[in-house]
Amino acid sequence: MIIIDFFNSSVNWFLNTFGAKRDLLELIKDKDINKAIQSFQCRDTDVENAISEYDPESHKVNRRPNKKRIGKPDKITAKLAIPYQRHINEVELTFLYGTMPTWTQTSTGTDKAFEAFNDFLKNTRWGTTQREFKRIAGSETESAKLYYVYRDTETQETKVGIKVLAKTKGDEIRPLFDQYGNMLSFGHGYYLKEGNNIVRHFDIYYPDYVFRCTQKNIGWDVITEKNDIGKIPVIYVQQPKSWYGVQALIDRLEELRSRVSDVNDYVADPILKMSTDILIAQKEAKMSNTVKSGLPDPDTSGGGKTVGLPTKDSIMEYLTVDTAVDLKKNEIEDLDKVIKVMTMTPDLTFEALISAGAPTGRALRRAMALGYMKRAKNIEIYSIAQDREANLIKAIIGNILNISLKSEMEKLIVHSEFGEPFQDDVSEKISDIIKLRDAGLLSQETAMSLIDYIKDVQSEMEKVKVELAEKQQALSEQMGAGSLFGQFRNNNNDE
């Protein structure tokens, strides 16, 4: 086996050296996986840069040098890394998936398929994985969801799981697209501990086949599996990092805050001013272990400092601009504002929400216009991903989980609607719907469909009709029994 692996590796080296052209499938067939991996898209440089900026421990401010002091240990400078990137990314996530999307079917005769579709979303915790998927994409610029089929060891049932892939989780994400942006193949690299060794694996997904590649001491082993799903079981998303364009501003803000903190450490504590004769007397007392004054010892009294002056007329002052404090404060506030505006991140502090006025959904939407602008841009990316995922889920159900629904799944058409991050005041919304209905601008069916509490409009309309008929019948009976004609009819019946 080792001889065969060595022979394959030698042949592949020869073909690569002399520029032999082979497509991806030929490379896989020849077990030249190292060359095959190079065919896929690799964005490691951009991803690693984003990860470094996202992690406060890796920020530039943490590399600020300490201050040198003659005859004393270095002064530790402040290194205040602020997780701005994390905050911006979480706000972006909340505006898109703070309320999870709702799925509706637009096809007819596919109720069973749609019920199975919703059960799949629930059983796989789609909302949870989708939020993780989006969070990683916003912080690393790319992410992927891998659907995998497995057999439950207890029930022996075939089930499907979802794994969210990310560079920070040890995954190599390697998509392959054509010139139109269609995914041709997907590569997933990862490492597993096998015995005492850490072994590299690289799985290559096609619609019809999956190639499980394992790196050996010499060359690779490749196992071919049939892909029963019939589609590449991966949803891949690429987006700009959520703080794109403001990293330099964040660096400046962290540097400025750290310097202000250093100044506070230096001047916030009191400085004791004393003449030289007193300072000399204090040092002599310290050396002879005798007490000649009640003055504090600067070496043991905490943060205070002492300065000796030759005479009472000696001058010791800082040369600063009168508005130095205001300049720093204004720059810090301006940087904070510019960072949020440029990343379309609304201010969600308590003070900002109060200044927006009445805390209703409409008022918040007006105050959070920046967040909605960014949300609209992200919907362009994630609505496409959700449509692709819906088609993948239908293929999984029809080809793997419930083959009896295959034909109905192919007919099923679903649509996802992104939820509002800030819900409307329900009473205000219903009041508006009633006004439109009374004005004849809405039908009853449309009016009921706009109310979130009503899940099945047709069923609810039937119930309303039945209740209305029962009320009319009861009212008719009451009116009949109380009228003169009703009394006359009752008398005749008595006779």
Coordinates of C-alpha atoms in Angstrom, one line a residue:
M1 CA 0.0 0.0 0.0
I2 CA 2.8 2.4 0.9
I3 CA 4.5 1.6 -2.5
I4 CA 1.2 2.4 -4.3
D5 CA 0.8 5.7 -2.4
F6 CA 4.4 6.6 -3.2
F7 CA 3.9 5.8 -6.9
N8 CA 0.7 8.0 -7.0
S9 CA 2.5 10.9 -5.3
S10 CA 5.4 10.7 -7.7
V11 CA 3.1 10.6 -10.7
N12 CA 1.1 13.6 -9.4
W13 CA 4.3 15.5 -8.7
F14 CA 5.5 14.8 -12.3
L15 CA 2.2 16.0 -13.8
N16 CA 2.1 19.2 -11.7
T17 CA 5.7 20.0 -12.4
F18 CA 5.3 19.9 -16.2
G19 CA 1.9 21.7 -16.2
A20 CA -0.4 18.9 -17.1
K21 CA -4.0 20.3 -17.2
R22 CA -6.5 18.2 -15.2
D23 CA -9.9 19.2 -14.0
L24 CA -11.1 18.7 -10.4
L25 CA -12.6 15.3 -10.9
E26 CA -9.5 14.1 -12.6
L27 CA -7.4 15.3 -9.7
I28 CA -9.6 13.5 -7.2
K29 CA -9.4 10.3 -9.3
D30 CA -5.6 10.6 -9.3
K31 CA -5.7 11.2 -5.5
D32 CA -3.9 14.5 -6.0
I33 CA -5.9 16.1 -3.3
N34 CA -3.3 18.8 -2.5
K35 CA -3.6 20.1 -6.1
A36 CA -7.4 19.6 -5.9
I37 CA -7.7 21.8 -2.9
Q38 CA -5.9 24.6 -4.7
S39 CA -8.8 24.7 -7.2
F40 CA -11.2 25.9 -4.6
Q41 CA -11.8 29.5 -3.4
C42 CA -9.6 30.4 -0.4
R43 CA -10.2 33.6 1.5
D44 CA -8.1 32.8 4.6
T45 CA -6.2 36.1 4.5
D46 CA -9.4 38.2 4.7
V47 CA -11.0 35.9 7.2
E48 CA -8.0 35.8 9.5
N49 CA -7.7 39.6 9.3
A50 CA -11.4 40.0 10.3
I51 CA -11.0 37.5 13.2
S52 CA -8.0 39.5 14.5
E53 CA -10.0 42.7 14.4
Y54 CA -13.0 41.0 16.1
D55 CA -11.0 39.7 19.0
P56 CA -10.2 42.5 21.6
E57 CA -7.1 40.6 22.7
S58 CA -5.6 41.1 19.2
H59 CA -6.3 44.8 18.9
K60 CA -3.5 47.2 18.1
V61 CA -3.8 49.1 21.4
N62 CA -2.6 46.0 23.3
R63 CA 0.8 46.5 21.8
R64 CA 1.3 50.0 23.3
P65 CA 4.7 50.2 24.9
N66 CA 5.1 50.8 28.6
K67 CA 6.8 54.1 29.7
K68 CA 10.5 53.9 30.6
R69 CA 11.5 55.3 34.0
I70 CA 15.1 55.9 35.2
G71 CA 15.9 53.8 38.2
K72 CA 12.4 52.5 38.5
P73 CA 10.3 49.7 36.9
D74 CA 8.5 50.6 33.7
K75 CA 5.2 52.3 34.1
I76 CA 2.4 50.0 32.8
T77 CA 0.4 52.0 30.2
A78 CA -3.4 51.5 29.8
K79 CA -4.4 49.2 27.0
L80 CA -8.1 49.7 26.6
A81 CA -9.4 47.4 23.9
I82 CA -13.1 48.1 23.1
P83 CA -15.1 45.3 21.5
Y84 CA -16.8 47.7 19.1
Q85 CA -16.8 45.1 16.3
R86 CA -18.7 42.6 18.5
H87 CA -21.3 45.3 19.4
I88 CA -21.8 46.3 15.7
N89 CA -22.1 42.7 14.6
E90 CA -24.7 41.9 17.3
V91 CA -26.8 44.9 16.4
E92 CA -26.6 43.9 12.7
L93 CA -27.7 40.4 13.7
T94 CA -30.6 41.7 15.8
F95 CA -32.0 43.8 13.0
L96 CA -32.0 40.8 10.6
Y97 CA -32.8 37.9 12.9
G98 CA -34.0 39.4 16.1
T99 CA -37.4 38.0 15.1
M100 CA -37.0 34.9 13.0
P101 CA -38.5 34.8 9.4
T102 CA -41.9 33.3 8.8
W103 CA -42.4 30.7 6.1
T104 CA -45.6 30.5 4.0
Q105 CA -46.6 28.2 1.2
T106 CA -47.7 29.7 -2.1
S107 CA -48.5 26.4 -3.8
T108 CA -51.8 24.5 -3.5
G109 CA -52.4 20.9 -2.7
T110 CA -49.1 20.7 -0.8
D111 CA -50.3 20.9 2.8
K112 CA -48.6 17.7 3.9
A113 CA -45.4 18.7 2.4
F114 CA -45.5 22.1 4.0
E115 CA -46.3 20.5 7.4
A116 CA -43.2 18.3 7.0
F117 CA -41.2 21.3 6.0
N118 CA -42.1 23.2 9.2
D119 CA -41.5 20.1 11.3
F120 CA -38.0 19.9 9.8
L121 CA -37.3 23.5 10.7
K122 CA -38.4 22.8 14.3
N123 CA -36.6 19.5 14.7
T124 CA -33.3 20.9 13.4
R125 CA -33.5 24.1 15.4
W126 CA -33.3 26.2 12.2
G127 CA -33.6 29.5 14.0
T128 CA -30.7 28.9 16.3
T129 CA -28.4 27.7 13.6
Q130 CA -29.4 30.6 11.3
R131 CA -28.5 33.1 14.0
E132 CA -25.1 31.4 14.5
F133 CA -24.6 31.3 10.8
K134 CA -25.2 35.0 10.4
R135 CA -23.1 36.0 13.5
I136 CA -20.1 34.1 12.1
A137 CA -20.5 35.6 8.6
G138 CA -20.6 39.1 10.1
S139 CA -17.5 38.6 12.1
E140 CA -15.4 36.4 9.7
T141 CA -16.8 37.6 6.3
E142 CA -18.0 34.0 5.4
S143 CA -19.8 31.1 6.9
A144 CA -21.5 27.8 5.8
K145 CA -24.2 25.4 7.0
L146 CA -23.5 21.8 6.3
Y147 CA -26.4 19.3 6.3
Y148 CA -25.4 15.8 7.1
V149 CA -27.4 12.5 7.3
Y150 CA -26.9 10.1 10.2
R151 CA -28.6 7.1 11.8
D152 CA -29.9 7.4 15.4
T153 CA -28.2 4.6 17.4
E154 CA -31.2 4.2 19.7
T155 CA -34.2 4.4 17.3
Q156 CA -32.3 3.4 14.2
E157 CA -34.1 6.2 12.4
T158 CA -32.5 8.2 9.7
K159 CA -32.0 11.8 10.8
V160 CA -30.4 15.0 9.5
G161 CA -28.2 17.4 11.5
I162 CA -26.8 20.9 10.8
K163 CA -23.2 22.0 11.5
V164 CA -22.3 25.6 11.2
L165 CA -18.8 25.9 9.7
A166 CA -16.3 28.6 10.7
K167 CA -12.6 29.3 10.6
T168 CA -12.7 29.9 14.4
K169 CA -14.1 26.4 14.8
G170 CA -11.3 24.8 12.9
D171 CA -13.0 24.4 9.6
E172 CA -11.6 25.1 6.1
I173 CA -14.3 26.6 4.0
R174 CA -13.6 26.1 0.3
P175 CA -16.5 26.8 -2.2
L176 CA -16.1 26.5 -5.9
F177 CA -18.3 28.7 -8.2
D178 CA -18.7 29.1 -11.9
Q179 CA -18.6 32.5 -13.7
Y180 CA -22.3 33.1 -12.8
G181 CA -22.0 32.5 -9.1
N182 CA -23.4 29.0 -9.1
M183 CA -21.8 26.5 -6.7
L184 CA -20.2 23.7 -8.6
S185 CA -18.6 22.0 -5.6
F186 CA -17.8 22.5 -1.9
G187 CA -14.7 21.5 0.1
H188 CA -14.7 21.1 3.8
G189 CA -11.4 20.6 5.6
Y190 CA -11.0 19.7 9.3
Y191 CA -8.8 17.7 11.7
L192 CA -9.7 14.7 13.8
K193 CA -7.8 13.0 16.6
E194 CA -7.3 9.4 15.7
G195 CA -5.5 7.5 18.4
N196 CA -2.4 9.5 19.2
N197 CA -2.4 11.4 15.9
I198 CA -4.1 14.4 14.5
V199 CA -5.3 13.6 11.0
R200 CA -6.4 16.0 8.3
H201 CA -9.6 15.3 6.4
F202 CA -11.0 17.1 3.4
D203 CA -14.5 16.3 2.1
I204 CA -15.5 17.3 -1.4
Y205 CA -19.2 17.6 -2.1
Y206 CA -20.9 17.3 -5.5
P207 CA -24.7 16.9 -6.1
D208 CA -24.3 13.2 -6.9
Y209 CA -21.2 12.2 -4.9
V210 CA -19.2 12.9 -1.8
F211 CA -15.4 12.3 -1.7
R212 CA -14.0 11.6 1.7
C213 CA -10.3 12.4 1.6
T214 CA -7.9 11.5 4.4
Q215 CA -4.3 12.6 4.4
K216 CA -1.7 9.8 5.1
N217 CA 2.0 9.9 5.7
I218 CA 2.4 9.7 1.9
G219 CA -0.5 10.9 -0.3
W220 CA -4.2 10.7 0.4
D221 CA -6.9 8.0 0.8
V222 CA -10.2 8.8 -1.1
I223 CA -13.5 7.1 -0.3
T224 CA -16.4 7.8 -2.7
E225 CA -20.0 7.9 -1.3
K226 CA -23.2 8.4 -3.1
N227 CA -25.0 11.7 -2.3
D228 CA -28.6 10.6 -1.8
I229 CA -29.8 14.1 -1.2
G230 CA -29.2 15.0 -4.8
K231 CA -27.9 18.5 -4.0
I232 CA -24.7 19.9 -2.5
P233 CA -25.8 19.9 1.2
V234 CA -24.2 23.2 2.0
I235 CA -25.5 26.8 2.3
Y236 CA -22.6 29.3 1.9
V237 CA -22.7 33.0 2.5
Q238 CA -20.0 35.7 2.0
Q239 CA -20.5 39.3 3.3
P240 CA -18.4 42.3 4.3
K241 CA -17.4 42.4 7.9
S242 CA -20.0 44.2 9.8
W243 CA -17.6 47.0 10.8
Y244 CA -16.2 47.4 7.3
G245 CA -14.4 50.7 6.8
V246 CA -14.0 51.9 10.4
Q247 CA -11.2 49.8 11.8
A248 CA -8.8 52.8 11.7
L249 CA -11.3 54.9 13.6
I250 CA -11.7 52.2 16.3
D251 CA -7.9 52.0 16.6
R252 CA -7.7 55.7 17.1
L253 CA -10.5 55.7 19.7
E254 CA -8.9 52.9 21.7
E255 CA -5.5 54.7 21.6
L256 CA -7.1 58.0 22.7
R257 CA -9.1 56.4 25.6
S258 CA -5.9 54.6 26.7
R259 CA -3.9 57.8 26.7
V260 CA -6.6 59.6 28.7
S261 CA -6.5 56.8 31.2
D262 CA -2.8 57.2 31.5
V263 CA -3.1 60.9 32.2
N264 CA -5.8 60.2 34.8
D265 CA -3.5 57.8 36.5
Y266 CA -0.7 60.4 36.5
V267 CA -2.6 63.5 37.7
A268 CA -5.8 62.3 39.4
D269 CA -3.9 61.5 42.7
P270 CA -2.7 64.5 44.7
I271 CA 0.9 65.7 44.3
L272 CA 2.5 67.0 47.5
K273 CA 4.6 70.1 47.0
M274 CA 7.4 70.6 49.6
S275 CA 10.6 72.7 49.9
T276 CA 14.0 71.0 49.5
D277 CA 14.9 71.3 53.2
I278 CA 11.8 69.4 54.3
L279 CA 12.4 66.8 51.6
I280 CA 16.0 66.3 52.8
A281 CA 14.9 66.0 56.4
Q282 CA 12.3 63.4 55.5
K283 CA 15.0 61.3 53.7
E284 CA 17.4 61.6 56.6
A285 CA 14.6 60.5 59.0
K286 CA 13.9 57.5 56.7
M287 CA 17.5 56.5 56.6
S288 CA 18.0 56.8 60.4
N289 CA 14.6 55.2 61.2
T290 CA 13.7 58.3 63.3
V291 CA 10.5 60.3 62.9
K292 CA 11.1 64.0 62.4
S293 CA 7.8 64.9 60.7
G294 CA 4.3 63.6 60.0
L295 CA 4.7 63.8 56.3
P296 CA 3.6 60.8 54.2
D297 CA 6.2 58.5 52.6
P298 CA 5.6 58.7 48.9
D299 CA 7.0 55.2 48.4
T300 CA 4.4 53.6 50.7
S301 CA 1.4 56.0 50.8
G302 CA -0.3 54.7 47.6
G303 CA -0.8 56.8 44.5
G304 CA 0.3 60.1 45.9
K305 CA 3.5 61.8 44.6
T306 CA 5.9 64.3 46.1
V307 CA 7.9 67.0 44.4
G308 CA 10.7 69.0 46.0
L309 CA 11.1 72.7 45.2
P310 CA 14.3 74.7 46.0
T311 CA 12.3 77.8 47.2
K312 CA 8.7 78.8 47.9
D313 CA 8.8 80.9 44.7
S314 CA 9.8 77.9 42.5
I315 CA 7.3 77.3 39.7
M316 CA 6.2 73.9 38.5
E317 CA 3.3 73.8 35.9
Y318 CA 2.1 71.9 32.9
L319 CA 2.1 73.7 29.6
T320 CA -1.2 72.7 28.0
V321 CA -3.9 74.2 25.8
D322 CA -6.7 75.6 27.9
T323 CA -9.2 73.5 25.9
A324 CA -7.2 70.3 26.0
V325 CA -9.7 68.4 28.0
D326 CA -12.6 69.5 25.7
L327 CA -10.6 68.6 22.6
K328 CA -10.1 65.0 23.8
K329 CA -13.7 64.7 24.9
N330 CA -15.0 66.1 21.6
E331 CA -12.8 63.8 19.6
I332 CA -13.9 60.7 21.6
E333 CA -17.6 61.6 21.1
D334 CA -17.1 62.4 17.4
L335 CA -15.2 59.1 16.8
D336 CA -18.0 57.1 18.5
K337 CA -20.6 58.9 16.4
V338 CA -18.8 58.5 13.1
I339 CA -18.1 54.8 13.8
K340 CA -21.9 54.1 14.3
V341 CA -23.0 56.3 11.4
M342 CA -20.5 54.7 8.9
T343 CA -21.5 51.2 10.0
M344 CA -25.2 52.0 10.0
T345 CA -25.4 51.1 13.6
P346 CA -28.1 52.9 15.5
D347 CA -27.6 54.1 19.1
L348 CA -29.5 51.7 21.3
T349 CA -28.6 53.3 24.7
F350 CA -31.4 54.1 27.1
E351 CA -31.0 57.8 26.6
A352 CA -31.3 57.4 22.8
L353 CA -34.4 55.4 23.0
I354 CA -36.0 57.9 25.4
S355 CA -35.2 60.8 23.1
A356 CA -37.0 58.8 20.2
G357 CA -40.3 59.6 21.8
A358 CA -43.1 57.1 22.5
P359 CA -41.7 53.6 22.6
T360 CA -43.8 52.2 19.8
G361 CA -42.7 50.1 16.9
R362 CA -43.3 53.0 14.5
A363 CA -41.3 55.5 16.6
L364 CA -38.4 53.1 17.0
R365 CA -38.3 52.4 13.2
R366 CA -38.0 56.2 12.6
A367 CA -35.2 56.5 15.2
M368 CA -33.4 53.4 13.9
A369 CA -33.4 54.3 10.2
L370 CA -29.7 53.5 9.9
G371 CA -30.3 50.0 11.2
Y372 CA -33.1 49.4 8.7
M373 CA -30.9 50.6 5.9
K374 CA -28.2 48.1 6.8
R375 CA -30.9 45.4 7.3
A376 CA -32.2 46.0 3.7
K377 CA -28.7 45.5 2.4
N378 CA -28.2 42.3 4.3
I379 CA -31.6 41.0 3.2
E380 CA -30.3 41.0 -0.4
I381 CA -27.7 38.4 0.7
Y382 CA -29.7 36.3 3.1
S383 CA -33.0 36.1 1.2
I384 CA -31.2 34.3 -1.6
A385 CA -29.5 32.0 0.9
Q386 CA -32.9 31.2 2.5
D387 CA -34.4 30.4 -0.9
R388 CA -31.5 28.0 -1.6
E389 CA -31.9 26.4 1.8
A390 CA -35.6 25.9 1.3
N391 CA -34.9 23.9 -1.9
L392 CA -32.2 21.9 -0.1
I393 CA -34.6 21.1 2.8
K394 CA -37.2 19.9 0.3
A395 CA -34.7 17.6 -1.4
I396 CA -33.6 16.2 2.0
I397 CA -37.2 15.4 3.0
G398 CA -38.3 14.0 -0.4
N399 CA -35.1 12.0 -1.0
I400 CA -34.1 10.9 2.5
L401 CA -36.6 11.4 5.4
N402 CA -40.0 10.8 3.7
I403 CA -39.8 9.4 0.2
S404 CA -43.6 9.2 0.0
L405 CA -43.8 13.0 -0.1
K406 CA -41.2 13.3 -2.9
S407 CA -43.7 14.4 -5.6
E408 CA -45.5 16.7 -3.3
M409 CA -42.2 18.2 -2.1
E410 CA -41.2 19.0 -5.7
K411 CA -44.5 20.9 -6.1
L412 CA -44.2 22.8 -2.8
I413 CA -43.4 26.4 -3.2
V414 CA -42.4 28.3 0.0
H415 CA -41.7 31.9 0.7
S416 CA -39.8 33.4 3.7
E417 CA -40.7 36.8 5.1
F418 CA -38.1 38.5 7.4
G419 CA -39.6 39.5 10.8
E420 CA -39.6 43.0 12.2
P421 CA -36.9 43.6 14.8
F422 CA -39.2 46.0 16.7
Q423 CA -42.8 44.8 17.0
D424 CA -45.7 47.2 16.5
D425 CA -48.0 48.1 19.3
V426 CA -50.7 45.5 18.8
S427 CA -53.6 47.6 19.8
E428 CA -52.5 50.4 17.5
K429 CA -52.1 48.1 14.6
I430 CA -55.5 46.4 15.1
S431 CA -57.1 49.8 15.4
D432 CA -55.6 50.9 12.0
I433 CA -56.9 47.6 10.4
I434 CA -60.4 48.1 11.7
K435 CA -60.5 51.7 10.3
L436 CA -59.4 50.5 6.9
R437 CA -61.9 47.7 7.0
D438 CA -64.8 50.1 8.0
A439 CA -63.8 52.5 5.2
G440 CA -64.2 49.6 2.7
L441 CA -60.5 49.7 1.8
L442 CA -59.8 46.1 3.0
S443 CA -61.6 42.9 2.6
Q444 CA -62.3 40.8 5.7
E445 CA -59.9 38.1 4.6
T446 CA -57.0 40.7 4.0
A447 CA -57.8 42.4 7.3
M448 CA -57.6 39.1 9.2
S449 CA -54.4 38.1 7.5
L450 CA -52.7 41.3 8.8
I451 CA -53.3 40.4 12.4
D452 CA -50.4 38.4 13.8
Y453 CA -52.5 36.4 16.2
I454 CA -54.5 34.8 13.4
K455 CA -52.4 31.9 12.0
D456 CA -55.0 30.2 9.7
V457 CA -57.1 32.9 8.1
Q458 CA -59.5 30.6 6.3
S459 CA -60.3 28.5 9.3
E460 CA -60.8 31.7 11.4
M461 CA -63.2 33.1 8.8
E462 CA -65.3 29.9 8.9
K463 CA -65.4 30.1 12.7
V464 CA -66.5 33.7 12.6
K465 CA -69.3 32.8 10.1
V466 CA -70.6 30.0 12.3
E467 CA -70.6 32.2 15.4
L468 CA -72.3 35.0 13.5
A469 CA -75.0 32.6 12.2
E470 CA -75.6 31.3 15.7
K471 CA -76.0 34.8 17.1
Q472 CA -78.4 35.8 14.3
Q473 CA -80.5 32.6 15.0
A474 CA -80.6 33.3 18.7
L475 CA -81.5 36.9 18.1
S476 CA -84.2 35.9 15.7
E477 CA -85.7 33.4 18.2
Q478 CA -85.6 36.1 20.9
M479 CA -87.4 38.6 18.7
G480 CA -89.9 36.0 17.6
A481 CA -90.8 35.0 21.1
G482 CA -91.3 38.6 22.2
S483 CA -93.4 39.8 19.3
L484 CA -97.3 39.8 19.0
F485 CA -97.1 37.3 16.1
G486 CA -94.9 35.1 18.3
Q487 CA -97.5 35.2 21.2
F488 CA -100.4 34.5 18.8
R489 CA -98.4 31.6 17.3
N490 CA -97.7 30.2 20.8
N491 CA -101.4 30.5 21.7
N492 CA -102.5 28.6 18.6
N493 CA -100.0 25.9 19.5
D494 CA -101.4 25.6 23.0
E495 CA -104.9 25.1 21.5

